[in-house]
PDB file of C-alpha atoms in Angstrom:
ATOM      1  CA  UNK A   1    -185.877 -12.103  63.783  1.00 48.00           C
ATOM      2  CA  UNK A   2    -187.883 -11.601  66.675  1.00 52.00           C
ATOM      3  CA  UNK A   3    -191.777 -11.228  66.359  1.00 43.00           C
ATOM      4  CA  UNK A   4    -191.190  -8.370  68.175  1.00 49.00           C
ATOM      5  CA  UNK A   5    -188.465  -6.901  66.073  1.00 50.00           C
ATOM      6  CA  UNK A   6    -191.491  -7.096  62.775  1.00 50.00           C
ATOM      7  CA  UNK A   7    -193.739  -4.811  64.802  1.00 56.00           C
ATOM      8  CA  UNK A   8    -191.221  -2.339  66.719  1.00 72.00           C
ATOM      9  CA  UNK A   9    -188.777  -0.128  64.498  1.00 76.00           C
ATOM     10  CA  UNK A  10    -186.590   2.335  65.682  1.00 84.00           C
ATOM     11  CA  UNK A  11    -187.199   5.873  65.445  1.00 81.00           C
ATOM     12  CA  UNK A  12    -185.660   8.777  63.807  1.00 77.00           C
ATOM     13  CA  UNK A  13    -185.258  11.271  66.418  1.00 85.00           C
ATOM     14  CA  UNK A  14    -186.448  13.481  65.145  1.00 83.00           C
ATOM     15  CA  UNK A  15    -190.429  12.128  65.199  1.00 78.00           C
ATOM     16  CA  UNK A  16    -190.111  11.972  69.057  1.00 87.00           C
ATOM     17  CA  UNK A  17    -191.784  15.764  69.423  1.00 89.00           C
ATOM     18  CA  UNK A  18    -194.453  14.374  66.763  1.00 84.00           C
ATOM     19  CA  UNK A  19    -195.464  11.207  68.500  1.00 89.00           C
ATOM     20  CA  UNK A  20    -195.394  13.041  72.058  1.00 92.00           C
ATOM     21  CA  UNK A  21    -198.162  16.145  70.733  1.00 92.00           C
ATOM     22  CA  UNK A  22    -200.160  12.749  69.034  1.00 93.00           C
ATOM     23  CA  UNK A  23    -200.137  10.802  72.122  1.00 93.00           C
ATOM     24  CA  UNK A  24    -201.141  13.975  74.078  1.00 94.00           C
ATOM     25  CA  UNK A  25    -203.911  15.174  72.152  1.00 94.00           C
ATOM     26  CA  UNK A  26    -205.055  10.801  71.872  1.00 94.00           C
ATOM     27  CA  UNK A  27    -205.449  11.221  76.484  1.00 94.00           C
ATOM     28  CA  UNK A  28    -207.371  14.513  75.546  1.00 93.00           C
ATOM     29  CA  UNK A  29    -209.973  12.590  73.570  1.00 92.00           C
ATOM     30  CA  UNK A  30    -210.322  10.144  75.418  1.00 92.00           C
ATOM     31  CA  UNK A  31    -211.135  12.361  78.128  1.00 91.00           C
ATOM     32  CA  UNK A  32    -214.065  13.357  75.470  1.00 91.00           C
ATOM     33  CA  UNK A  33    -215.352   9.925  73.500  1.00 92.00           C
ATOM     34  CA  UNK A  34    -213.607   7.279  73.893  1.00 92.00           C
ATOM     35  CA  UNK A  35    -213.865   5.736  70.408  1.00 92.00           C
ATOM     36  CA  UNK A  36    -212.069   9.510  69.496  1.00 93.00           C
ATOM     37  CA  UNK A  37    -209.523   8.466  71.671  1.00 91.00           C
ATOM     38  CA  UNK A  38    -209.590   4.953  69.753  1.00 94.00           C
ATOM     39  CA  UNK A  39    -209.188   7.087  66.160  1.00 95.00           C
ATOM     40  CA  UNK A  40    -205.734   8.651  68.570  1.00 94.00           C
ATOM     41  CA  UNK A  41    -204.433   6.051  68.836  1.00 94.00           C
ATOM     42  CA  UNK A  42    -204.764   4.595  65.678  1.00 93.00           C
ATOM     43  CA  UNK A  43    -202.985   8.328  64.387  1.00 92.00           C
ATOM     44  CA  UNK A  44    -200.475   8.163  67.267  1.00 91.00           C
ATOM     45  CA  UNK A  45    -199.486   4.362  65.785  1.00 91.00           C
ATOM     46  CA  UNK A  46    -199.384   5.912  62.389  1.00 83.00           C
ATOM     47  CA  UNK A  47    -196.899   8.854  63.340  1.00 84.00           C
ATOM     48  CA  UNK A  48    -194.419   6.515  65.171  1.00 88.00           C
ATOM     49  CA  UNK A  49    -193.902   4.556  61.899  1.00 82.00           C
ATOM     50  CA  UNK A  50    -193.810   7.539  59.741  1.00 79.00           C
ATOM     51  CA  UNK A  51    -190.650   8.295  61.698  1.00 82.00           C
ATOM     52  CA  UNK A  52    -189.518   4.922  61.169  1.00 89.00           C
ATOM     53  CA  UNK A  53    -185.825   4.497  60.747  1.00 92.00           C
ATOM     54  CA  UNK A  54    -185.018   0.523  60.658  1.00 91.00           C
ATOM     55  CA  UNK A  55    -181.157  -0.574  59.410  1.00 92.00           C
ATOM     56  CA  UNK A  56    -180.206  -1.582  56.185  1.00 94.00           C
ATOM     57  CA  UNK A  57    -178.272  -3.777  54.446  1.00 95.00           C
ATOM     58  CA  UNK A  58    -176.383  -1.567  51.269  1.00 97.00           C
ATOM     59  CA  UNK A  59    -174.567  -3.570  48.276  1.00 96.00           C
ATOM     60  CA  UNK A  60    -170.882  -2.777  48.966  1.00 92.00           C
ATOM     61  CA  UNK A  61    -170.560  -3.930  45.106  1.00 93.00           C
ATOM     62  CA  UNK A  62    -168.546  -1.061  43.257  1.00 93.00           C
ATOM     63  CA  UNK A  63    -170.428   0.969  40.535  1.00 94.00           C
ATOM     64  CA  UNK A  64    -173.893   0.985  42.481  1.00 97.00           C
ATOM     65  CA  UNK A  65    -176.246   3.531  42.159  1.00 98.00           C
ATOM     66  CA  UNK A  66    -179.206   3.100  45.425  1.00 98.00           C
ATOM     67  CA  UNK A  67    -182.308   4.236  45.981  1.00 98.00           C
ATOM     68  CA  UNK A  68    -181.963   6.819  48.756  1.00 98.00           C
ATOM     69  CA  UNK A  69    -185.656   6.615  49.674  1.00 96.00           C
ATOM     70  CA  UNK A  70    -188.134   4.819  50.070  1.00 96.00           C
ATOM     71  CA  UNK A  71    -191.867   4.175  47.781  1.00 95.00           C
ATOM     72  CA  UNK A  72    -192.256   3.895  43.792  1.00 97.00           C
ATOM     73  CA  UNK A  73    -190.488   5.086  40.818  1.00 97.00           C
ATOM     74  CA  UNK A  74    -193.579   7.555  39.298  1.00 94.00           C
ATOM     75  CA  UNK A  75    -191.294   9.278  36.378  1.00 94.00           C
ATOM     76  CA  UNK A  76    -188.114   7.954  34.594  1.00 96.00           C
ATOM     77  CA  UNK A  77    -187.096  10.981  31.813  1.00 95.00           C
ATOM     78  CA  UNK A  78    -184.628  12.972  30.192  1.00 95.00           C
ATOM     79  CA  UNK A  79    -184.561  16.440  31.040  1.00 94.00           C
ATOM     80  CA  UNK A  80    -182.000  19.856  32.898  1.00 94.00           C
ATOM     81  CA  UNK A  81    -180.874  20.014  36.540  1.00 95.00           C
ATOM     82  CA  UNK A  82    -181.960  22.573  38.286  1.00 92.00           C
ATOM     83  CA  UNK A  83    -179.566  24.910  38.158  1.00 92.00           C
ATOM     84  CA  UNK A  84    -179.153  25.589  41.505  1.00 94.00           C
ATOM     85  CA  UNK A  85    -177.249  22.549  41.665  1.00 96.00           C
ATOM     86  CA  UNK A  86    -175.106  23.701  39.536  1.00 94.00           C
ATOM     87  CA  UNK A  87    -174.286  20.664  37.399  1.00 93.00           C
ATOM     88  CA  UNK A  88    -173.532  21.098  33.582  1.00 81.00           C
ATOM     89  CA  UNK A  89    -176.700  22.659  31.417  1.00 78.00           C
ATOM     90  CA  UNK A  90    -177.350  18.932  29.170  1.00 86.00           C
ATOM     91  CA  UNK A  91    -180.118  16.873  30.076  1.00 93.00           C
ATOM     92  CA  UNK A  92    -179.674  14.533  32.699  1.00 95.00           C
ATOM     93  CA  UNK A  93    -181.453  11.485  33.353  1.00 96.00           C
ATOM     94  CA  UNK A  94    -183.559  12.241  35.865  1.00 97.00           C
ATOM     95  CA  UNK A  95    -185.194   8.709  38.314  1.00 97.00           C
ATOM     96  CA  UNK A  96    -188.119  10.583  41.061  1.00 96.00           C
ATOM     97  CA  UNK A  97    -189.365   8.500  43.807  1.00 96.00           C
ATOM     98  CA  UNK A  98    -192.640   9.376  45.254  1.00 93.00           C
ATOM     99  CA  UNK A  99    -192.918   8.425  48.769  1.00 90.00           C
ATOM    100  CA  UNK A 100    -196.859   8.305  50.229  1.00 87.00           C
ATOM    101  CA  UNK A 101    -197.330   8.897  53.938  1.00 82.00           C
ATOM    102  CA  UNK A 102    -197.186   5.480  54.604  1.00 86.00           C
ATOM    103  CA  UNK A 103    -193.413   5.476  53.214  1.00 90.00           C
ATOM    104  CA  UNK A 104    -189.908   5.390  55.838  1.00 89.00           C
ATOM    105  CA  UNK A 105    -189.190   9.472  55.206  1.00 85.00           C
ATOM    106  CA  UNK A 106    -185.619   8.522  56.320  1.00 93.00           C
ATOM    107  CA  UNK A 107    -183.131   8.932  52.722  1.00 96.00           C
ATOM    108  CA  UNK A 108    -180.145   7.974  52.437  1.00 97.00           C
ATOM    109  CA  UNK A 109    -177.504   8.614  49.619  1.00 98.00           C
ATOM    110  CA  UNK A 110    -177.495   7.141  46.339  1.00 98.00           C
ATOM    111  CA  UNK A 111    -173.380   6.680  46.171  1.00 98.00           C
ATOM    112  CA  UNK A 112    -170.189   7.308  47.983  1.00 98.00           C
ATOM    113  CA  UNK A 113    -168.284  10.363  47.829  1.00 98.00           C
ATOM    114  CA  UNK A 114    -168.070  13.869  48.899  1.00 98.00           C
ATOM    115  CA  UNK A 115    -170.929  16.720  49.316  1.00 98.00           C
ATOM    116  CA  UNK A 116    -169.852  19.527  46.573  1.00 98.00           C
ATOM    117  CA  UNK A 117    -173.760  21.290  47.084  1.00 97.00           C
ATOM    118  CA  UNK A 118    -176.066  21.888  49.114  1.00 97.00           C
ATOM    119  CA  UNK A 119    -178.769  24.314  47.738  1.00 96.00           C
ATOM    120  CA  UNK A 120    -182.367  24.580  49.952  1.00 93.00           C
ATOM    121  CA  UNK A 121    -185.025  26.539  47.515  1.00 90.00           C
ATOM    122  CA  UNK A 122    -188.617  27.501  49.048  1.00 86.00           C
ATOM    123  CA  UNK A 123    -190.941  27.191  46.818  1.00 69.00           C
ATOM    124  CA  UNK A 124    -194.998  25.537  46.901  1.00 61.00           C
ATOM    125  CA  UNK A 125    -196.175  22.638  48.129  1.00 54.00           C
ATOM    126  CA  UNK A 126    -198.046  20.963  45.253  1.00 56.00           C
ATOM    127  CA  UNK A 127    -198.384  16.954  45.228  1.00 51.00           C
ATOM    128  CA  UNK A 128    -195.884  16.227  44.735  1.00 49.00           C
ATOM    129  CA  UNK A 129    -196.522  13.598  42.630  1.00 52.00           C
ATOM    130  CA  UNK A 130    -196.486  16.183  39.401  1.00 53.00           C
ATOM    131  CA  UNK A 131    -193.980  17.053  36.711  1.00 56.00           C
ATOM    132  CA  UNK A 132    -193.531  19.806  37.897  1.00 54.00           C
ATOM    133  CA  UNK A 133    -193.395  20.078  41.308  1.00 53.00           C
ATOM    134  CA  UNK A 134    -189.555  19.494  40.713  1.00 60.00           C
ATOM    135  CA  UNK A 135    -189.243  23.287  39.618  1.00 66.00           C
ATOM    136  CA  UNK A 136    -192.157  24.592  41.416  1.00 67.00           C
ATOM    137  CA  UNK A 137    -191.864  23.203  45.106  1.00 77.00           C
ATOM    138  CA  UNK A 138    -189.833  23.330  47.907  1.00 86.00           C
ATOM    139  CA  UNK A 139    -186.684  21.011  47.655  1.00 92.00           C
ATOM    140  CA  UNK A 140    -183.157  20.417  48.978  1.00 95.00           C
ATOM    141  CA  UNK A 141    -180.399  19.005  46.459  1.00 96.00           C
ATOM    142  CA  UNK A 142    -177.161  18.411  46.553  1.00 97.00           C
ATOM    143  CA  UNK A 143    -174.295  17.189  44.071  1.00 98.00           C
ATOM    144  CA  UNK A 144    -172.050  13.906  45.343  1.00 98.00           C
ATOM    145  CA  UNK A 145    -169.047  14.451  43.338  1.00 98.00           C
ATOM    146  CA  UNK A 146    -167.666  10.734  43.240  1.00 97.00           C
ATOM    147  CA  UNK A 147    -164.099   8.776  43.207  1.00 96.00           C
ATOM    148  CA  UNK A 148    -164.515   9.308  39.656  1.00 95.00           C
ATOM    149  CA  UNK A 149    -165.015  12.664  39.752  1.00 95.00           C
ATOM    150  CA  UNK A 150    -168.735  12.398  38.281  1.00 96.00           C
ATOM    151  CA  UNK A 151    -171.028  13.916  39.690  1.00 97.00           C
ATOM    152  CA  UNK A 152    -175.143  12.482  41.186  1.00 98.00           C
ATOM    153  CA  UNK A 153    -177.519  14.907  41.911  1.00 98.00           C
ATOM    154  CA  UNK A 154    -179.830  14.067  44.481  1.00 97.00           C
ATOM    155  CA  UNK A 155    -183.258  16.509  45.502  1.00 96.00           C
ATOM    156  CA  UNK A 156    -185.393  16.302  48.447  1.00 95.00           C
ATOM    157  CA  UNK A 157    -188.737  18.104  47.578  1.00 90.00           C
ATOM    158  CA  UNK A 158    -192.183  18.785  49.499  1.00 83.00           C
ATOM    159  CA  UNK A 159    -195.336  17.343  49.295  1.00 66.00           C
ATOM    160  CA  UNK A 160    -199.235  19.093  49.548  1.00 62.00           C
ATOM    161  CA  UNK A 161    -198.070  17.196  53.467  1.00 56.00           C
ATOM    162  CA  UNK A 162    -195.031  18.216  54.180  1.00 52.00           C
ATOM    163  CA  UNK A 163    -193.807  21.561  54.986  1.00 58.00           C
ATOM    164  CA  UNK A 164    -190.253  20.886  56.361  1.00 77.00           C
ATOM    165  CA  UNK A 165    -186.987  18.996  54.714  1.00 88.00           C
ATOM    166  CA  UNK A 166    -184.576  17.800  56.795  1.00 90.00           C
ATOM    167  CA  UNK A 167    -180.260  17.749  56.042  1.00 94.00           C
ATOM    168  CA  UNK A 168    -178.485  16.096  58.022  1.00 94.00           C
ATOM    169  CA  UNK A 169    -175.044  16.777  55.654  1.00 96.00           C
ATOM    170  CA  UNK A 170    -173.292  19.634  54.625  1.00 97.00           C
ATOM    171  CA  UNK A 171    -170.630  20.915  51.432  1.00 97.00           C
ATOM    172  CA  UNK A 172    -167.835  19.488  51.456  1.00 98.00           C
ATOM    173  CA  UNK A 173    -168.543  15.878  53.896  1.00 98.00           C
ATOM    174  CA  UNK A 174    -167.040  12.453  52.782  1.00 98.00           C
ATOM    175  CA  UNK A 175    -170.583  10.481  52.323  1.00 98.00           C
ATOM    176  CA  UNK A 176    -171.297   6.695  52.692  1.00 98.00           C
ATOM    177  CA  UNK A 177    -173.255   4.896  49.985  1.00 98.00           C
ATOM    178  CA  UNK A 178    -176.470   4.160  51.434  1.00 97.00           C
ATOM    179  CA  UNK A 179    -175.462   7.047  55.040  1.00 97.00           C
ATOM    180  CA  UNK A 180    -178.535   8.716  55.872  1.00 97.00           C
ATOM    181  CA  UNK A 181    -178.572  12.288  54.736  1.00 97.00           C
ATOM    182  CA  UNK A 182    -181.902  13.247  55.507  1.00 95.00           C
ATOM    183  CA  UNK A 183    -186.270  13.518  56.064  1.00 92.00           C
ATOM    184  CA  UNK A 184    -189.372  15.082  54.994  1.00 86.00           C
ATOM    185  CA  UNK A 185    -191.788  15.093  56.545  1.00 77.00           C
ATOM    186  CA  UNK A 186    -195.555  13.766  55.784  1.00 68.00           C
ATOM    187  CA  UNK A 187    -195.200  12.874  52.225  1.00 63.00           C
ATOM    188  CA  UNK A 188    -192.906  14.078  49.198  1.00 82.00           C
ATOM    189  CA  UNK A 189    -190.555  12.822  46.581  1.00 89.00           C
ATOM    190  CA  UNK A 190    -186.523  12.468  45.411  1.00 94.00           C
ATOM    191  CA  UNK A 191    -185.197  13.435  42.321  1.00 96.00           C
ATOM    192  CA  UNK A 192    -182.268  12.044  41.363  1.00 98.00           C
ATOM    193  CA  UNK A 193    -180.060  13.018  38.403  1.00 97.00           C
ATOM    194  CA  UNK A 194    -177.790  10.492  36.925  1.00 97.00           C
ATOM    195  CA  UNK A 195    -174.946  11.624  35.886  1.00 95.00           C
ATOM    196  CA  UNK A 196    -174.039   9.905  31.706  1.00 91.00           C
ATOM    197  CA  UNK A 197    -173.240   6.438  30.761  1.00 88.00           C
ATOM    198  CA  UNK A 198    -175.148   3.998  33.736  1.00 94.00           C
ATOM    199  CA  UNK A 199    -176.831   1.160  32.767  1.00 94.00           C
ATOM    200  CA  UNK A 200    -179.765   2.164  34.443  1.00 96.00           C
ATOM    201  CA  UNK A 201    -181.664  -0.799  36.596  1.00 96.00           C
ATOM    202  CA  UNK A 202    -185.078   0.018  37.764  1.00 97.00           C
ATOM    203  CA  UNK A 203    -188.710   1.635  35.507  1.00 97.00           C
ATOM    204  CA  UNK A 204    -191.639   3.287  36.450  1.00 97.00           C
ATOM    205  CA  UNK A 205    -194.154   1.496  39.158  1.00 97.00           C
ATOM    206  CA  UNK A 206    -191.272  -0.252  40.758  1.00 97.00           C
ATOM    207  CA  UNK A 207    -191.121  -0.757  44.371  1.00 97.00           C
ATOM    208  CA  UNK A 208    -188.370   0.885  46.091  1.00 97.00           C
ATOM    209  CA  UNK A 209    -186.143   0.582  49.539  1.00 97.00           C
ATOM    210  CA  UNK A 210    -183.606   3.264  50.197  1.00 97.00           C
ATOM    211  CA  UNK A 211    -180.492   2.376  50.324  1.00 97.00           C
ATOM    212  CA  UNK A 212    -180.621  -1.317  49.203  1.00 98.00           C
ATOM    213  CA  UNK A 213    -182.808  -1.319  46.316  1.00 98.00           C
ATOM    214  CA  UNK A 214    -179.728  -0.308  43.301  1.00 98.00           C
ATOM    215  CA  UNK A 215    -180.986   2.276  41.243  1.00 97.00           C
ATOM    216  CA  UNK A 216    -178.140   2.423  37.571  1.00 97.00           C
ATOM    217  CA  UNK A 217    -175.342   1.011  36.965  1.00 96.00           C
ATOM    218  CA  UNK A 218    -171.867   2.943  37.081  1.00 93.00           C
ATOM    219  CA  UNK A 219    -170.748   2.225  32.941  1.00 80.00           C
ATOM    220  CA  UNK A 220    -172.934  -1.296  33.027  1.00 61.00           C
ATOM    221  CA  UNK A 221    -171.588  -2.351  35.766  1.00 47.00           C
ATOM    222  CA  UNK A 222    -171.879  -6.056  35.844  1.00 42.00           C
ATOM    223  CA  UNK A 223    -174.088  -8.301  38.890  1.00 42.00           C
TER     224      UNK A 223
END
């Protein structure tokens, strides 16, 4: 890998406008006072990296559930999925991945299948690391029906800073494992509602890489 590729990552098109705004403000800050201008340079670089969209190598072995988000596993518990997903009312294992403002925020499909449901729910903007954020915050949920008929739910949740959730897919669409399906601006969380009979492959505090880290194994699929 070339040194340039280590530092210069592809940027998602959604970030271009924001980087442009940060750069314009930076020019104004230089005119006011040079030290403020350099602060603006730092913030512009941060904004560019926030919207980075690097290529990922998704494992192609069958029976794997892949992390849909970069970040840290903040919660693992059995809960009833949100009503808007239309999943059975039985409790499911939920894995929550918290994304800080320094993580890549492009979200990727954890499994392949057909998008059965896309459900947006307005709400509050509590700290996304809190458990009640799953019920109270603005969110957008997807249900993906896999080839064997089982369903997996994944919910994008806004946080303290995030004010817009973007979803790039729609109901009825076929989606590949690791395919980009959404983005959340400036700090947030993803909840994954796993189908019954999976073998969990992560622990609280573990760092996740969207599209690459194995989150669970369907039916305990072997390595």
